[in-house]
Tab-separated table of C-alpha atoms in Angstrom:
chain	number	residue	atom	x	y	z
A	65	MET	CA	0.000	0.000	0.000
A	66	GLY	CA	1.536	3.290	-1.076
A	67	SER	CA	2.672	5.617	1.699
A	68	CYS	CA	1.049	8.580	-0.045
A	69	SER	CA	-2.394	7.157	0.777
A	70	LEU	CA	-1.548	6.061	4.322
A	71	VAL	CA	-3.648	7.638	7.074
A	72	THR	CA	-1.177	7.891	9.946
A	73	SER	CA	-1.922	7.668	13.669
A	74	GLU	CA	-1.375	11.410	13.949
A	75	MET	CA	-3.853	12.077	11.158
A	76	LYS	CA	-6.394	9.838	12.898
A	77	ARG	CA	-5.917	11.717	16.192
A	78	ASN	CA	-6.394	15.003	14.373
A	79	LEU	CA	-9.685	13.710	12.949
A	80	LEU	CA	-10.770	12.796	16.470
A	81	TYR	CA	-9.764	16.039	18.153
A	82	SER	CA	-11.274	18.182	15.410
A	83	MET	CA	-14.747	16.762	16.154
A	84	SER	CA	-17.263	18.686	18.192
A	85	VAL	CA	-18.073	17.156	21.567
A	86	SER	CA	-21.636	16.441	20.477
A	87	LYS	CA	-20.400	14.624	17.346
A	88	PHE	CA	-17.980	12.654	19.518
A	89	HIS	CA	-20.794	11.488	21.791
A	90	GLN	CA	-22.942	10.665	18.782
A	91	LEU	CA	-20.160	8.434	17.459
A	92	ILE	CA	-19.793	6.706	20.835
A	93	LYS	CA	-23.533	6.026	20.913
A	94	LYS	CA	-23.391	4.691	17.350
A	95	ILE	CA	-20.578	2.316	18.344
A	96	GLU	CA	-22.554	1.191	21.397
A	97	ASP	CA	-25.693	0.510	19.358
A	98	VAL	CA	-23.872	-1.304	16.543
A	99	HIS	CA	-21.834	-3.447	18.915
A	100	GLY	CA	-24.903	-4.406	20.908
A	101	GLY	CA	-26.578	-5.663	17.776
A	102	ILE	CA	-23.803	-7.735	16.195
A	103	CYS	CA	-21.164	-8.778	18.695
A	104	LYS	CA	-23.067	-10.763	21.324
A	105	ASP	CA	-22.111	-14.148	19.881
A	106	ILE	CA	-18.297	-14.121	20.047
A	107	GLU	CA	-17.754	-17.278	22.067
A	108	ASP	CA	-14.729	-18.499	23.993
A	109	SER	CA	-12.998	-21.327	22.140
A	110	TYR	CA	-9.786	-22.112	24.028
A	111	LEU	CA	-8.725	-25.413	22.482
A	112	SER	CA	-5.777	-27.710	23.127
A	113	PRO	CA	-6.150	-30.415	20.466
A	114	GLU	CA	-4.820	-33.880	21.203
A	115	ALA	CA	-2.978	-33.791	17.892
A	116	CYS	CA	-0.710	-31.085	19.327
A	117	ASN	CA	0.251	-33.012	22.467
A	118	ILE	CA	3.715	-33.654	21.079
A	119	TRP	CA	4.239	-29.912	21.322
A	120	PHE	CA	2.348	-29.286	24.551
A	121	ASN	CA	4.293	-32.121	26.232
A	122	LYS	CA	7.622	-31.133	24.645
A	123	GLU	CA	7.965	-34.536	22.994
A	124	ILE	CA	9.720	-33.124	19.950
A	125	ASP	CA	13.102	-31.490	19.582
A	126	ARG	CA	12.414	-27.782	19.842
A	127	LYS	CA	15.688	-25.970	19.431
A	128	LEU	CA	14.043	-22.784	18.222
A	129	PRO	CA	13.310	-20.074	20.833
A	130	PHE	CA	9.630	-20.659	21.643
A	131	GLN	CA	7.610	-19.107	24.418
A	132	GLU	CA	4.987	-21.324	25.994
A	133	LYS	CA	2.233	-18.759	25.449
A	134	HIS	CA	2.893	-18.929	21.710
A	135	VAL	CA	2.559	-22.713	21.784
A	136	LEU	CA	-0.843	-22.332	23.487
A	137	GLN	CA	-1.920	-19.738	20.908
A	138	GLN	CA	-0.790	-21.819	17.943
A	139	GLY	CA	-2.363	-24.961	19.352
A	140	SER	CA	-5.720	-23.248	19.816
A	141	ILE	CA	-5.654	-21.839	16.262
A	142	LEU	CA	-5.095	-25.352	14.896
A	143	GLY	CA	-7.641	-26.823	17.286
A	144	ASN	CA	-10.291	-24.450	15.998
A	145	LEU	CA	-9.494	-25.486	12.419
A	146	GLU	CA	-9.779	-29.128	13.433
A	147	GLU	CA	-13.099	-28.499	15.166
A	148	ILE	CA	-14.714	-27.146	11.989
A	149	GLY	CA	-13.367	-30.067	9.947
A	150	VAL	CA	-10.660	-28.287	7.965
A	151	LEU	CA	-7.836	-30.241	9.619
A	152	LYS	CA	-7.778	-33.909	10.549
A	153	ARG	CA	-5.368	-35.674	12.817
A	154	CYS	CA	-3.194	-38.239	11.049
A	155	ASN	CA	-3.818	-41.899	11.804
A	156	ILE	CA	-0.243	-43.166	11.736
A	157	ASN	CA	2.054	-41.567	14.333
A	158	VAL	CA	2.783	-37.951	13.363
A	159	GLU	CA	3.473	-38.195	9.646
A	160	CYS	CA	0.612	-38.679	7.161
A	161	CYS	CA	1.103	-40.992	4.237
A	162	GLU	CA	-0.458	-40.254	0.868
A	163	SER	CA	-3.264	-42.763	1.480
A	164	ASP	CA	-4.228	-40.824	4.621
A	165	LEU	CA	-4.596	-37.653	2.571
A	166	GLU	CA	-6.670	-39.420	-0.076
A	167	GLU	CA	-9.063	-40.738	2.567
A	168	LYS	CA	-9.800	-37.290	3.941
A	169	ASP	CA	-13.098	-35.681	3.074
A	170	ASP	CA	-13.404	-32.833	0.617
A	171	ASN	CA	-13.202	-30.165	3.306
A	172	THR	CA	-9.719	-31.015	4.569
A	173	ALA	CA	-6.588	-29.681	2.933
A	174	PRO	CA	-3.115	-31.126	2.231
A	175	ALA	CA	-1.526	-27.674	1.816
A	176	VAL	CA	-1.138	-24.578	3.997
A	177	VAL	CA	-0.473	-20.956	3.091
A	178	GLU	CA	0.728	-18.971	6.094
A	179	PHE	CA	0.420	-15.219	5.630
A	180	GLY	CA	2.769	-12.997	7.605
A	181	ALA	CA	4.640	-16.184	8.424
A	182	GLY	CA	7.595	-14.625	10.229
A	183	ARG	CA	9.842	-17.522	11.236
A	184	GLY	CA	7.182	-20.078	10.326
A	185	TYR	CA	6.554	-21.544	13.788
A	186	LEU	CA	2.784	-21.887	13.293
A	187	THR	CA	3.314	-23.891	10.115
A	188	GLN	CA	6.011	-25.946	11.854
A	189	MET	CA	3.426	-27.005	14.439
A	190	LEU	CA	0.861	-27.640	11.706
A	191	ALA	CA	3.262	-29.888	9.786
A	192	ASP	CA	4.385	-31.741	12.924
A	193	CYS	CA	0.873	-32.417	14.207
A	194	TYR	CA	-1.297	-32.751	11.098
A	195	GLY	CA	1.055	-34.029	8.413
A	196	ILE	CA	0.543	-31.186	5.948
A	197	LYS	CA	2.526	-31.973	2.779
A	198	LYS	CA	2.741	-28.612	0.996
A	199	VAL	CA	3.826	-25.485	2.837
A	200	TYR	CA	3.843	-21.918	1.497
A	201	LEU	CA	5.228	-19.211	3.778
A	202	VAL	CA	4.410	-15.620	2.791
A	203	GLU	CA	6.572	-12.982	4.462
A	204	ARG	CA	8.112	-9.790	3.134
A	205	LYS	CA	10.855	-9.612	5.777
A	206	SER	CA	13.929	-11.791	6.191
A	207	TYR	CA	14.304	-13.708	9.454
A	208	LYS	CA	17.006	-15.713	11.201
A	209	LEU	CA	16.231	-18.811	13.300
A	210	LYS	CA	13.454	-19.834	10.925
A	211	ALA	CA	11.544	-23.113	11.075
A	212	ASP	CA	12.431	-23.703	7.427
A	213	ARG	CA	15.428	-25.935	8.133
A	214	SER	CA	13.391	-28.275	10.305
A	215	LEU	CA	10.539	-28.288	7.794
A	216	ARG	CA	12.871	-29.132	4.910
A	217	GLN	CA	14.075	-32.214	6.802
A	218	LYS	CA	10.579	-33.706	6.615
A	219	GLU	CA	10.371	-36.422	4.005
A	220	SER	CA	8.146	-35.577	1.007
A	221	LEU	CA	7.227	-32.126	2.327
A	222	VAL	CA	7.235	-29.331	-0.270
A	223	LEU	CA	8.226	-25.910	1.117
A	224	GLU	CA	8.161	-22.563	-0.656
A	225	ARG	CA	8.998	-19.310	1.129
A	226	MET	CA	7.684	-16.330	-0.814
A	227	ARG	CA	9.312	-13.029	0.133
A	228	ILE	CA	6.645	-10.672	-1.152
A	229	ASP	CA	4.098	-8.123	0.029
A	230	ILE	CA	0.721	-9.800	0.499
A	231	GLU	CA	-0.791	-6.987	-1.572
A	232	ASP	CA	1.282	-8.130	-4.558
A	233	LEU	CA	0.690	-11.868	-4.165
A	234	ASN	CA	-1.454	-13.740	-6.682
A	235	LEU	CA	-1.911	-17.346	-5.561
A	236	ASN	CA	-3.126	-18.266	-9.060
A	237	ALA	CA	0.426	-17.639	-10.275
A	238	VAL	CA	1.885	-20.284	-7.919
A	239	GLU	CA	1.937	-23.275	-10.275
A	240	SER	CA	2.395	-25.910	-7.570
A	241	LEU	CA	-0.843	-24.676	-5.944
A	242	HIS	CA	-3.043	-24.967	-9.049
A	243	CYS	CA	-6.300	-26.722	-8.103
A	244	VAL	CA	-4.786	-27.777	-4.748
A	245	PRO	CA	-6.992	-27.648	-1.618
A	246	TYR	CA	-5.350	-25.503	1.044
A	247	VAL	CA	-5.927	-23.845	4.387
A	248	ALA	CA	-4.874	-20.243	5.010
A	249	VAL	CA	-3.520	-19.249	8.408
A	250	GLY	CA	-2.089	-16.106	9.945
A	251	LYS	CA	-1.051	-15.156	13.456
A	252	HIS	CA	0.909	-11.960	12.796
A	253	LEU	CA	-1.341	-10.078	10.373
A	254	CYS	CA	-1.275	-6.502	11.611
A	255	GLY	CA	-4.062	-4.133	10.576
A	256	PRO	CA	-4.500	-4.045	6.790
A	257	ALA	CA	-2.522	-7.286	6.327
A	258	THR	CA	-5.622	-9.192	7.465
A	259	ASP	CA	-7.731	-7.541	4.753
A	260	LEU	CA	-5.080	-8.071	2.085
A	261	SER	CA	-4.801	-11.766	3.006
A	262	LEU	CA	-8.556	-12.307	2.826
A	263	ARG	CA	-8.680	-10.591	-0.555
A	264	CYS	CA	-5.766	-12.700	-1.782
A	265	CYS	CA	-7.563	-15.922	-0.808
A	266	LEU	CA	-11.068	-15.141	-2.012
A	267	SER	CA	-10.607	-12.916	-5.067
A	268	ARG	CA	-9.415	-13.745	-8.586
A	269	GLN	CA	-10.952	-17.232	-8.586
A	270	ASP	CA	-10.806	-19.243	-11.804
A	271	GLY	CA	-10.684	-22.865	-12.953
A	272	GLU	CA	-7.069	-23.381	-11.923
A	273	SER	CA	-7.197	-21.428	-8.686
A	274	PRO	CA	-6.087	-23.062	-5.447
A	275	VAL	CA	-9.119	-24.369	-3.543
A	276	LEU	CA	-9.580	-22.616	-0.203
A	277	ARG	CA	-10.960	-25.140	2.304
A	278	GLY	CA	-10.767	-22.924	5.338
A	279	LEU	CA	-8.909	-20.181	7.132
A	280	ALA	CA	-7.906	-19.062	10.594
A	281	ILE	CA	-6.599	-15.544	11.105
A	282	ALA	CA	-5.806	-14.056	14.488
A	283	THR	CA	-6.553	-10.373	13.995
A	284	CYS	CA	-4.383	-7.733	15.648
A	285	CYS	CA	-3.145	-4.151	15.507
A	286	HIS	CA	-6.471	-2.730	14.362
A	287	HIS	CA	-5.094	0.784	14.930
A	288	LEU	CA	-3.071	0.290	11.746
A	289	SER	CA	-6.152	-0.541	9.650
A	290	GLN	CA	-6.841	1.643	6.623
A	291	TRP	CA	-10.070	2.501	4.854
A	292	LYS	CA	-8.388	2.010	1.482
A	293	SER	CA	-7.627	-1.660	2.130
A	294	TYR	CA	-10.464	-2.586	4.520
A	295	ILE	CA	-12.314	-5.530	3.035
A	296	ASN	CA	-15.924	-4.573	3.790
A	297	LYS	CA	-16.468	-0.840	3.315
A	298	GLU	CA	-20.051	-1.531	2.220
A	299	TYR	CA	-20.845	-3.027	5.605
A	300	ILE	CA	-19.299	-0.135	7.567
A	301	LEU	CA	-21.194	2.429	5.491
A	302	SER	CA	-24.435	0.477	6.004
A	303	LEU	CA	-23.988	1.020	9.749
A	304	GLY	CA	-23.983	4.776	9.210
A	305	ILE	CA	-20.249	4.988	9.892
A	306	SER	CA	-18.297	7.255	7.554
A	307	LYS	CA	-14.759	6.879	6.254
A	308	ASP	CA	-13.443	9.443	8.779
A	309	GLU	CA	-15.379	7.804	11.606
A	310	PHE	CA	-13.876	4.449	10.616
A	311	HIS	CA	-10.387	5.888	10.949
A	312	ILE	CA	-11.313	7.396	14.320
A	313	MET	CA	-12.575	3.971	15.404
A	314	THR	CA	-9.263	2.411	14.401
A	315	SER	CA	-7.572	5.023	16.582
A	316	PHE	CA	-9.823	4.015	19.507
A	317	THR	CA	-8.659	0.408	19.162
A	318	SER	CA	-5.190	1.323	20.410
A	319	TRP	CA	-6.781	2.016	23.803
A	320	ALA	CA	-7.703	-1.666	24.118
A	321	VAL	CA	-4.073	-2.708	24.467
A	322	ASP	CA	-2.516	0.412	25.989
A	323	ASP	CA	-2.360	-1.282	29.398
A	324	ASP	CA	-2.157	-4.859	30.584
A	325	HIS	CA	-5.860	-5.255	31.290
A	326	GLY	CA	-5.748	-9.050	31.092
A	327	SER	CA	-8.421	-10.794	33.101
A	328	LYS	CA	-9.296	-7.515	34.825
A	329	LEU	CA	-11.243	-6.388	31.754
A	330	PRO	CA	-14.986	-6.760	32.317
A	331	GLY	CA	-17.353	-7.845	29.584
A	332	VAL	CA	-17.380	-5.113	26.974
A	333	ASP	CA	-21.137	-4.840	27.433
A	334	ASP	CA	-20.796	-4.177	31.178
A	335	ILE	CA	-19.710	-0.549	30.937
A	336	ASP	CA	-21.875	2.287	29.656
A	337	LEU	CA	-19.465	4.533	27.794
A	338	LEU	CA	-21.990	7.360	27.737
A	339	ASP	CA	-21.554	8.410	31.345
A	340	SER	CA	-23.919	10.865	33.053
A	341	ASN	CA	-21.961	13.924	31.931
A	342	ALA	CA	-21.986	12.753	28.337
A	343	LYS	CA	-25.702	12.022	28.424
A	344	GLU	CA	-26.453	15.426	29.909
A	345	GLU	CA	-24.363	17.111	27.237
A	346	GLU	CA	-26.028	15.020	24.553
A	347	GLU	CA	-29.407	16.183	25.805
A	348	GLY	CA	-28.278	19.783	25.755
A	349	GLU	CA	-28.269	20.134	29.499
A	350	VAL	CA	-24.634	21.134	29.902
A	351	ARG	CA	-23.981	24.831	29.494
A	352	ASP	CA	-21.063	26.145	27.449
A	353	ALA	CA	-20.400	22.717	25.950
A	354	SER	CA	-18.720	24.480	23.049
A	355	LEU	CA	-15.912	25.431	25.437
A	356	ILE	CA	-15.096	21.758	26.049
A	357	SER	CA	-12.838	19.980	23.589
A	358	VAL	CA	-12.914	16.316	22.642
A	359	GLU	CA	-9.349	16.053	23.873
A	360	GLU	CA	-10.511	17.151	27.340
A	361	VAL	CA	-13.387	14.670	27.276
A	362	VAL	CA	-11.020	11.842	26.317
A	363	LYS	CA	-8.602	12.733	29.112
A	364	LYS	CA	-11.463	12.530	31.626
A	365	MET	CA	-12.444	9.026	30.507
A	366	LYS	CA	-11.371	6.251	32.846
A	367	PRO	CA	-8.712	3.899	31.431
A	368	MET	CA	-11.143	0.988	31.599
A	369	GLU	CA	-13.760	2.975	29.661
A	370	ARG	CA	-11.223	3.705	26.942
A	371	ALA	CA	-10.196	0.038	26.865
A	372	VAL	CA	-13.788	-1.170	26.511
A	373	LEU	CA	-14.418	1.332	23.716
A	374	GLY	CA	-11.289	0.074	21.974
A	375	PHE	CA	-12.388	-3.550	22.208
A	376	LYS	CA	-15.842	-2.743	20.872
A	377	CYS	CA	-14.328	-1.029	17.838
A	378	LYS	CA	-11.992	-3.985	17.225
A	379	GLN	CA	-14.937	-6.368	17.265
A	380	ILE	CA	-16.993	-4.239	14.866
A	381	ILE	CA	-14.057	-4.099	12.431
A	382	ASP	CA	-13.624	-7.887	12.693
A	383	ALA	CA	-17.366	-8.479	12.295
A	384	GLY	CA	-17.200	-6.771	8.899
A	385	ARG	CA	-14.383	-9.101	7.883
A	386	MET	CA	-16.279	-12.155	9.077
A	387	LYS	CA	-19.393	-11.130	7.137
A	388	TRP	CA	-17.314	-10.549	3.986
A	389	VAL	CA	-15.866	-14.066	4.201
A	390	LYS	CA	-19.360	-15.505	4.696
A	391	LYS	CA	-20.592	-13.573	1.663
A	392	HIS	CA	-17.789	-15.184	-0.376
A	393	GLY	CA	-18.923	-18.728	0.284
A	394	LEU	CA	-17.542	-19.983	3.599
A	395	ASN	CA	-19.175	-20.459	6.965
A	396	SER	CA	-17.361	-18.020	9.212
A	397	LYS	CA	-17.366	-16.885	12.805
A	398	LEU	CA	-15.342	-14.964	15.361
A	399	VAL	CA	-14.122	-16.654	18.535
A	400	LYS	CA	-11.889	-15.744	21.441
A	401	TYR	CA	-9.219	-18.380	21.028
A	402	ILE	CA	-7.117	-17.685	24.110
A	403	PRO	CA	-7.771	-15.945	27.439
A	404	ALA	CA	-7.120	-12.198	27.523
A	405	SER	CA	-4.634	-12.868	30.341
A	406	ILE	CA	-2.366	-14.567	27.765
A	407	SER	CA	-2.896	-11.861	25.146
A	408	PRO	CA	-5.493	-9.098	24.762
A	409	GLU	CA	-5.251	-9.714	21.001
A	410	ASN	CA	-7.330	-12.869	21.310
A	411	THR	CA	-9.865	-12.791	18.454
A	412	LEU	CA	-9.728	-15.461	15.761
A	413	LEU	CA	-11.568	-15.280	12.442
A	414	ILE	CA	-12.304	-18.883	11.539
A	415	ALA	CA	-13.990	-20.176	8.391
A	416	GLY	CA	-14.518	-23.404	6.545
A	417	LYS	CA	-16.825	-25.657	4.527
A	418	PRO	CA	-19.001	-24.225	1.753
A	419	ASN	CA	-21.830	-22.051	2.965
A	420	PRO	CA	-25.079	-23.748	1.822
A	421	SER	CA	-26.696	-20.332	1.319
A	422	ILE	CA	-24.242	-19.601	-1.517
A	423	ALA	CA	-25.197	-21.129	-4.835
């Protein structure tokens, strides 16, 4: 994405602080109303699949520098894919033979494309525990201590590392993926990278396209999201939220992870962000409201109120992504895949199996 079109954090703050106080409160109320209507069904789905026990129990040689919390996160991502039928545990030890792959139903996939792969640890776990045979790692940066060496030692595993911007990637051009069923995963897709990955998977379909069986993307860094690349502008506009308001909402999301809220964070529906002062001002009962700036109002908000507002905005942004995936033919949902005490960035967009409502 060209830097000339980038809306920076400073530009987003300027949009926020240039609002009138009444417009600010109107936006907060809009966020409250929208969130109340669409985000009640984000369930907890903390999974530790049996297939990953060799990792959980440290039964494999792990020379790479892993943190246990990352193992829990990766395991839950794969467990959620297994639960919806996109992954199946191999029958013979750890490695799958070709006959195992042939016996799998049409919704499972022998290949994985990991977007924003970094060092490739998520795919390493996927290959170790589910016997994936074709691995494609998409990452624009160069890393040391990659999982690639260990992956290449696996017999009959095909590995391609593609050093490219996701925005420039066309999976149809990857010959070894033509007509191949695959699962898309991503654990480090900051802001617009989530939208670019979804577009890469579900656009430009033709007769030789890779066959997307399912996806699991852990969304993060919503404050970096951009209107230009956001996948479901139509949905946001249908909520009565403008382009500028969208960018302000992305700015709010940074408040969700400013502090280590962890398990202290109440349910996002438990706090009324329109406190008594705001409601009075909204009703025109506060005198000289024009003398109050949005910046002053924000400073008076309690940290927990800011955090809850941030989380609500993150979930609205992710709901648009989930609905876009559903519209493009997959059953999709949002889940909380790990406790907030492990990471406040704990939302997973999961999708798989053809949606029967799509012809």
